Coordinates of C-alpha atoms in Angstrom, one line a residue:
T1 CA 106.0 126.2 175.5
R2 CA 102.2 126.0 175.2
N3 CA 100.6 123.1 177.0
P4 CA 99.1 121.0 174.2
C5 CA 95.9 120.4 176.2
Q6 CA 95.2 124.0 177.2
S7 CA 91.9 125.5 176.3
A8 CA 91.5 127.2 173.0
P9 CA 91.7 131.0 172.9
P10 CA 89.1 133.2 171.1
M11 CA 90.9 132.6 167.8
M12 CA 88.6 129.7 167.2
L13 CA 86.5 131.6 164.7
L14 CA 89.6 132.5 162.7
I15 CA 90.6 128.8 162.5
R16 CA 87.2 127.8 161.5
L17 CA 87.3 130.4 158.7
F18 CA 90.7 129.1 157.7
L19 CA 89.6 125.5 157.5
G20 CA 86.6 126.5 155.5
L21 CA 88.7 128.3 153.0
A22 CA 91.1 125.5 152.8
F23 CA 88.5 123.0 151.7
A24 CA 86.1 125.3 149.8
A25 CA 87.6 124.6 146.5
A26 CA 87.1 120.9 146.9
S27 CA 83.5 121.0 148.3
P28 CA 80.1 121.0 146.6
A29 CA 78.3 124.3 146.6
G30 CA 76.4 124.9 149.8
S31 CA 78.1 122.1 151.8
Q32 CA 79.8 122.7 155.1
P33 CA 82.6 120.1 155.2
W34 CA 84.4 121.5 158.2
G35 CA 81.2 121.2 160.3
K36 CA 80.9 121.2 164.0
L37 CA 83.0 118.6 165.8
K38 CA 81.4 116.0 168.1
A39 CA 83.5 115.1 171.1
L40 CA 83.9 111.4 172.0
R41 CA 82.7 110.5 175.5
G42 CA 85.4 110.3 178.1
S43 CA 87.6 113.0 176.5
S44 CA 88.6 115.9 178.6
Q45 CA 87.2 119.3 177.4
A46 CA 90.8 120.7 177.2
C47 CA 91.9 117.9 174.8
E48 CA 88.8 118.3 172.7
R49 CA 89.6 121.9 172.1
S50 CA 93.3 121.4 171.2
P51 CA 95.1 120.1 168.1
L52 CA 95.7 116.4 167.8
P53 CA 99.3 115.5 169.1
L54 CA 100.8 113.8 166.1
I55 CA 103.6 111.4 165.4
F56 CA 104.5 111.3 161.7
D57 CA 106.3 108.0 160.9
N58 CA 107.5 107.9 157.3
D59 CA 110.3 106.9 154.9
A60 CA 111.1 110.3 153.5
N61 CA 110.0 109.5 149.9
Y62 CA 109.0 112.4 147.7
D63 CA 105.3 112.0 148.7
D64 CA 106.3 111.8 152.4
M65 CA 107.9 115.2 151.9
L66 CA 104.7 116.5 150.4
A67 CA 102.8 115.1 153.4
F68 CA 105.3 116.7 155.8
L69 CA 104.7 120.1 154.2
Y70 CA 101.0 119.6 155.0
V71 CA 101.1 118.2 158.5
A72 CA 103.7 120.7 159.6
K73 CA 101.3 123.6 158.7
S74 CA 97.9 122.0 159.4
P75 CA 96.1 123.7 162.3
V76 CA 94.4 120.4 163.3
F77 CA 97.8 118.8 164.2
D78 CA 100.2 119.4 167.0
L79 CA 103.3 117.8 165.5
K80 CA 105.3 116.1 168.3
A81 CA 107.8 113.9 166.4
V82 CA 108.9 112.8 162.9
T83 CA 110.3 109.3 162.9
L84 CA 112.1 107.9 159.9
S85 CA 112.1 104.4 158.5
A86 CA 115.6 103.0 157.8
I87 CA 114.2 100.5 155.4
G88 CA 112.2 102.7 153.1
Y89 CA 112.9 105.1 150.2
A90 CA 115.5 107.3 151.8
T91 CA 118.8 105.7 152.7
P92 CA 119.2 105.0 156.4
Q93 CA 121.6 107.8 156.8
G94 CA 119.8 110.3 154.6
G95 CA 116.2 110.3 155.8
A96 CA 116.5 112.1 159.2
P97 CA 118.8 115.0 158.1
S98 CA 116.7 115.7 155.1
M99 CA 113.5 115.9 157.1
A100 CA 115.2 118.1 159.7
A101 CA 116.1 120.5 156.8
I102 CA 112.5 120.5 155.6
A103 CA 111.3 121.1 159.2
G104 CA 113.4 124.3 159.1
L105 CA 112.0 125.3 155.7
V106 CA 108.4 125.2 157.1
G107 CA 109.2 126.9 160.4
R108 CA 109.1 123.8 162.6
P109 CA 112.8 123.4 163.7
E110 CA 111.7 122.5 167.2
V111 CA 110.1 119.2 166.2
P112 CA 112.4 116.2 167.0
I113 CA 113.4 114.0 164.1
A114 CA 114.5 110.4 164.8
F115 CA 116.6 107.8 162.9
G116 CA 114.7 104.6 162.4
H117 CA 115.2 101.0 163.6
W118 CA 118.0 99.8 161.5
R119 CA 116.4 96.8 159.7
S120 CA 113.1 95.2 158.8
L121 CA 111.7 92.6 161.2
S122 CA 110.9 90.4 158.2
P123 CA 113.7 91.4 155.8
L124 CA 113.0 90.5 152.2
A125 CA 113.3 93.4 149.8
G126 CA 114.3 97.0 149.5
F127 CA 113.5 99.9 147.2
P128 CA 115.7 100.2 144.2
L129 CA 119.1 101.5 145.3
K130 CA 119.2 103.9 142.4
W131 CA 116.0 105.6 143.6
R132 CA 117.3 106.0 147.1
I133 CA 120.6 107.5 146.0
Q134 CA 118.7 109.9 143.7
R135 CA 116.5 111.0 146.5
D136 CA 119.4 111.8 148.7
A137 CA 121.2 113.6 145.9
F138 CA 118.1 115.8 145.4
I139 CA 118.3 117.0 149.1
E140 CA 122.0 117.7 148.8
E141 CA 121.4 119.8 145.7
M142 CA 118.8 121.8 147.7
Y143 CA 121.5 122.6 150.3
A144 CA 123.3 124.5 147.6
A145 CA 120.5 125.8 145.4
R146 CA 119.7 129.5 145.4
Y147 CA 116.1 130.8 145.2
S148 CA 114.6 134.0 143.7
G149 CA 115.0 136.9 146.0
G150 CA 117.0 135.0 148.6
G151 CA 120.4 136.5 148.0
N152 CA 123.0 134.0 149.3
G153 CA 120.4 132.0 151.1
T154 CA 119.8 128.4 150.0
V155 CA 116.5 126.5 149.6
L156 CA 117.4 124.1 152.4
E157 CA 119.8 124.7 155.3
M158 CA 121.8 121.8 156.6
T159 CA 121.1 121.1 160.3
S160 CA 121.5 118.3 162.8
A161 CA 120.1 120.4 165.7
S162 CA 116.6 118.8 165.6
I163 CA 117.8 115.2 165.2
S164 CA 116.9 113.4 168.4
G165 CA 119.3 111.4 170.5
L166 CA 116.6 108.7 170.7
L167 CA 116.0 106.2 167.9
A168 CA 112.5 106.2 166.4
P169 CA 110.9 103.6 168.6
E170 CA 112.2 105.3 171.8
L171 CA 110.9 108.7 170.6
I172 CA 107.5 107.2 169.8
L173 CA 107.3 105.8 173.3
K174 CA 108.4 109.1 174.8
V175 CA 105.6 111.0 173.1
L176 CA 102.9 108.4 173.9
R177 CA 104.0 108.2 177.6
E178 CA 104.3 112.0 178.2
S179 CA 101.4 113.4 176.2
P180 CA 98.5 114.5 178.4
C181 CA 96.1 114.2 175.5
P182 CA 95.5 111.1 173.3
V183 CA 97.9 110.9 170.3
G184 CA 97.5 110.4 166.6
V185 CA 99.9 108.4 164.4
L186 CA 100.3 108.9 160.6
S187 CA 102.3 106.0 159.2
T188 CA 103.3 106.3 155.6
G189 CA 106.2 103.8 155.3
G190 CA 107.0 100.4 156.6
A191 CA 105.6 99.8 160.1
T192 CA 108.9 98.7 161.7
N193 CA 109.3 101.6 164.1
L194 CA 105.8 101.2 165.4
A195 CA 106.1 97.5 165.8
V196 CA 109.4 97.8 167.8
A197 CA 107.9 100.6 170.0
F198 CA 104.7 98.7 170.8
A199 CA 106.6 95.5 171.5
K200 CA 108.8 97.3 174.1
D201 CA 105.8 98.8 175.8
P202 CA 102.4 97.5 174.7
S203 CA 100.6 99.7 177.3
V204 CA 101.2 102.9 175.3
V205 CA 98.6 102.0 172.7
R206 CA 96.0 103.0 175.3
N207 CA 97.0 106.6 174.7
L208 CA 96.4 106.5 171.0
K209 CA 93.4 108.4 169.5
A210 CA 93.8 107.6 165.8
V211 CA 96.2 105.6 163.6
Y212 CA 96.2 106.2 159.9
M213 CA 98.4 104.1 157.7
M214 CA 99.2 104.2 154.0
G215 CA 99.5 100.7 152.5
T216 CA 98.1 97.3 151.4
A217 CA 96.6 96.1 148.2
Y218 CA 93.4 95.4 150.1
G219 CA 89.9 95.5 148.6
V220 CA 90.4 95.7 144.9
A221 CA 92.0 92.9 142.8
G222 CA 95.0 93.8 140.7
T223 CA 96.3 96.7 142.8
N224 CA 99.7 95.1 143.6
N225 CA 102.4 97.8 143.1
V226 CA 105.6 95.8 143.6
Y227 CA 107.0 95.0 140.2
D228 CA 109.9 93.0 138.8
W229 CA 111.5 95.9 137.1
Q230 CA 112.0 97.6 140.5
L231 CA 114.0 94.7 141.9
R232 CA 117.2 94.9 140.0
F233 CA 120.7 95.9 141.2
N234 CA 123.2 96.5 138.5
G235 CA 121.4 94.3 136.1
K236 CA 121.1 91.4 138.6
W237 CA 118.1 90.2 140.6
G238 CA 119.4 91.5 143.9
A239 CA 116.7 93.5 145.7
C240 CA 115.0 90.4 147.2
A241 CA 117.2 88.9 149.9
E242 CA 117.5 85.2 150.3
L243 CA 119.0 85.6 153.7
G244 CA 117.7 89.0 154.8
S245 CA 120.5 91.1 153.4
T246 CA 120.5 92.5 149.9
A247 CA 124.3 92.2 149.8
L248 CA 124.0 88.4 150.0
T249 CA 122.0 88.2 146.8
L250 CA 124.4 90.0 144.4
G251 CA 126.4 86.9 143.4
D252 CA 125.4 84.8 140.5
E253 CA 125.6 81.6 142.6
L254 CA 122.6 82.9 144.6
T255 CA 120.6 85.0 142.1
D256 CA 120.6 82.2 139.5
A257 CA 119.0 79.8 141.9
R258 CA 115.7 81.7 142.2
P259 CA 115.4 84.4 139.5
G260 CA 113.0 87.3 140.0
C261 CA 112.0 87.9 143.6
L262 CA 112.9 84.6 145.3
G263 CA 111.5 82.8 142.2
V264 CA 108.4 85.0 141.8
N265 CA 107.6 87.5 139.0
M266 CA 106.2 90.2 141.2
T267 CA 104.7 92.0 138.2
T268 CA 102.3 89.2 137.3
Q269 CA 102.3 87.2 140.6
G270 CA 102.5 89.8 143.3
N271 CA 99.5 90.7 145.5
T272 CA 100.9 93.3 147.9
E273 CA 102.1 96.9 148.3
W274 CA 105.5 98.3 149.1
N275 CA 104.9 99.5 152.7
V276 CA 103.6 96.0 153.7
F277 CA 106.2 94.2 151.5
L278 CA 109.1 95.9 153.2
D279 CA 108.1 94.5 156.6
A280 CA 105.0 92.3 156.6
F281 CA 105.6 91.1 160.1
A282 CA 105.7 94.6 161.4
W283 CA 102.3 95.3 159.9
R284 CA 101.0 92.1 161.5
S285 CA 102.5 93.0 164.8
V286 CA 101.2 96.6 164.9
M287 CA 97.7 95.4 164.0
S288 CA 97.8 92.8 166.8
R289 CA 98.9 95.5 169.4
L290 CA 96.2 97.9 168.2
K291 CA 93.5 95.4 169.3
G292 CA 94.0 96.7 172.8
S293 CA 93.8 100.4 171.8
P294 CA 90.8 102.7 171.8
A295 CA 92.2 104.3 168.6
S296 CA 90.3 104.5 165.4
V297 CA 92.4 102.6 162.8
R298 CA 92.2 103.6 159.1
V299 CA 94.2 102.5 156.1
V300 CA 94.5 104.3 152.7
A301 CA 94.9 101.3 150.4
A302 CA 96.8 101.3 147.1
N303 CA 93.6 101.4 145.0
A304 CA 92.7 104.8 146.6
S305 CA 95.6 106.4 144.8
L306 CA 95.2 104.9 141.4
N307 CA 93.3 108.0 140.1
M308 CA 95.5 110.4 142.2
A309 CA 98.3 111.1 139.8
V310 CA 100.5 114.1 140.4
T311 CA 100.0 115.8 137.0
P312 CA 102.8 118.2 136.1
S313 CA 100.8 121.2 134.8
T314 CA 98.4 121.4 137.6
F315 CA 101.0 120.7 140.3
F316 CA 103.4 123.4 138.9
N317 CA 100.5 125.9 138.7
H318 CA 99.9 125.4 142.4
A319 CA 103.5 125.3 143.4
N320 CA 104.3 128.5 141.6
A321 CA 101.5 130.3 143.4
L322 CA 103.0 129.6 146.9
A323 CA 103.8 132.8 148.7
D324 CA 107.1 131.7 150.2
P325 CA 109.9 131.8 147.6
R326 CA 112.0 129.1 149.3
L327 CA 109.0 126.8 149.6
R328 CA 108.0 127.6 146.0
H329 CA 111.4 126.6 144.7
F330 CA 111.6 123.5 146.8
T331 CA 108.1 122.2 146.0
A332 CA 108.5 122.7 142.2
E333 CA 111.9 120.9 142.2
L334 CA 110.5 118.1 144.4
A335 CA 107.8 117.6 141.9
R336 CA 110.3 117.4 139.0
R337 CA 112.3 114.7 140.8
F338 CA 109.1 112.8 141.9
L339 CA 107.8 112.7 138.3
G340 CA 111.2 111.8 137.0
A341 CA 111.4 108.7 139.3
G342 CA 108.5 107.0 137.5
E343 CA 105.1 106.6 138.9
A344 CA 104.1 109.7 140.9
R345 CA 100.8 109.8 142.9
W346 CA 99.6 111.7 145.9
W347 CA 99.9 108.5 148.1
D348 CA 101.3 109.7 151.5
A349 CA 100.2 113.3 151.1
E350 CA 96.7 111.9 150.4
A351 CA 96.8 109.9 153.7
A352 CA 97.7 113.1 155.6
V353 CA 94.8 115.1 154.1
V354 CA 92.4 112.2 154.7
M355 CA 93.5 112.1 158.4
A356 CA 93.2 115.9 158.8
E357 CA 89.7 115.8 157.4
A358 CA 88.6 113.1 159.8
V359 CA 90.1 115.1 162.7
A360 CA 88.1 118.1 161.6
G361 CA 84.9 116.2 161.2
V362 CA 84.6 116.1 157.4
G363 CA 82.2 113.4 156.2
A364 CA 81.3 112.2 152.8
E365 CA 82.6 115.4 151.1
G366 CA 86.2 114.5 151.9
V367 CA 89.1 113.3 149.7
C368 CA 88.3 109.6 150.4
A369 CA 85.2 108.9 148.4
N370 CA 84.7 105.2 149.2
W371 CA 85.3 103.5 152.6
A372 CA 85.2 99.8 153.4
R373 CA 84.2 100.0 157.0
G374 CA 85.0 97.9 160.0
R375 CA 86.9 95.2 158.2
R376 CA 88.9 92.6 160.2
T377 CA 91.9 91.6 158.1
S378 CA 95.1 89.5 158.3
V379 CA 98.3 89.8 156.4
S380 CA 99.8 86.7 154.9
M381 CA 103.4 85.8 155.9
V382 CA 103.5 82.8 153.5
W383 CA 105.9 82.9 150.5
R384 CA 105.3 80.6 147.6
S385 CA 107.6 80.5 144.6
A386 CA 106.1 77.4 143.0
L387 CA 103.0 79.0 141.4
G388 CA 100.7 77.7 138.7
D389 CA 99.1 79.8 135.9
G390 CA 97.0 82.5 137.4
E391 CA 98.1 82.0 141.0
L392 CA 99.4 84.8 143.1
N393 CA 102.1 84.8 145.8
P394 CA 100.2 85.3 149.1
Y395 CA 103.1 87.0 150.9
G396 CA 102.1 90.5 152.0
S397 CA 98.5 90.2 150.9
V398 CA 95.8 91.6 153.2
Y399 CA 92.6 89.7 153.3
D400 CA 89.3 89.5 155.2
D401 CA 89.5 87.3 158.2
P402 CA 86.8 87.2 160.9
Q403 CA 89.3 85.6 163.3
A404 CA 92.0 88.2 162.6
D405 CA 94.4 89.2 165.3
A406 CA 93.6 92.8 164.5
P407 CA 91.2 95.6 165.3
A408 CA 88.3 96.6 163.0
V409 CA 89.8 98.7 160.3
D410 CA 88.3 101.2 157.8
Y411 CA 89.9 101.0 154.4
C412 CA 89.8 103.9 151.9
L413 CA 89.5 102.3 148.5
Y414 CA 88.8 105.3 146.2
S415 CA 89.5 109.0 146.3
N416 CA 88.5 112.3 144.7
L417 CA 91.4 114.0 143.0
D418 CA 89.8 117.4 142.6
R419 CA 89.1 117.6 146.3
M420 CA 92.7 116.7 147.0
W421 CA 94.0 119.6 145.0
G422 CA 91.6 121.9 146.8
A423 CA 92.3 120.7 150.3
Y424 CA 96.1 120.4 150.2
W425 CA 97.4 123.6 148.8
P426 CA 95.7 126.3 151.0
V427 CA 97.1 124.6 154.1
V428 CA 100.7 124.4 152.6
N429 CA 100.4 128.0 151.5
S430 CA 99.1 129.2 154.9
P431 CA 101.2 131.9 156.7
E432 CA 103.0 130.6 159.8
R433 CA 101.8 133.5 161.9
M434 CA 98.2 132.3 161.6
L435 CA 99.1 128.8 162.9
E436 CA 101.3 130.2 165.6
A437 CA 98.6 132.6 166.9
A438 CA 95.6 130.3 166.9
S439 CA 94.5 126.9 168.3
P440 CA 92.5 124.6 166.1
V441 CA 89.0 123.4 166.5
A442 CA 89.9 119.8 167.2
N443 CA 92.5 117.4 168.5
G444 CA 91.2 114.3 166.8
Q445 CA 88.2 114.0 169.2
A446 CA 85.7 114.0 166.3
I447 CA 83.5 111.0 165.8
F448 CA 84.9 109.4 162.6
E449 CA 81.9 108.8 160.5

């Protein structure tokens, strides 16, 4: 196995050419978005010339799958682990096997996949059960689906081979302890796995280079995306848990006491975002631990995706142009299910591209078009169900706080959709052999400007 910190071979020019082509469609004429990288002081030359070791912590939603297709093929990342949230979109038992199958699809069966910590640290709510079951059913259908030119082959192949014997927090710690180069983390679900890992060994944050997270309703009023209609089970208000377990809220004697989400209409009175809402304490804990880290911390907030809709016609045009017939079938079908689930935006795939661009030194030409820089913020842990007209429930809201127990964070608040289309698809469509043969131009050592 190649040492992740070995010096780059002469294939550098090929990778620079590849990166330039990948972003050309999204860049203004005459610009050079994948410009020369500038190494941070104190980084070894070997690490500067190697791809960024990456932990991808996610909840296996449709947009997480799109993000996985990208990070698995991006030449700026050296994917070390995929860790699954047990409290997110996928069912606890369905997330890891599905991502193991997708890893095989994109030629990365060696990447370890880990089951997540079994419950939220601040259990309150869960994604609609219907959505989670439909997501698992989609993967099962791909185990049996045939694709054009594939004979008896199926779109996804069932496998448990890459599923780690370690739970997600332990796998995160293993990678951070053993990596000779600083590590990046892309977190696109609840932050539970990271919080548990950092609590077990706070020292590992010193080996972090960059942490990118998808979440929060920070920066722009009215970007709450947790709605009342999402919080029903079989016609009852059962997704918000009075005692930390959804099962305990299904009886009329409990749900009648505080209708809605613990007495709150989240559509009109919420001020949060799903990844924070699922485990607000985990978000708070991770930010506290990151104060002691040299890592750059960036968050793609909910508002950054409001104009980033996955539009059917454009998406299918790109998906149908993919060279690999299995990947073409899977991606098109994934889009159909994603669109059928309701609101469909680039979300987590957007966060993956934004992170890759920063690693490669892309500046103002990137997918994120508006950054709120260096903000110190806190997350509210306070729940209020007795609200007056116009009042919002503070729980899960992220707000400016000069005394915050958190590092300075850059928040992406607005994005460029056209550039997203142009940056994402060339990487996903790239041939495996190019990525196997070459070493990228950076490992996250760029100065994030």
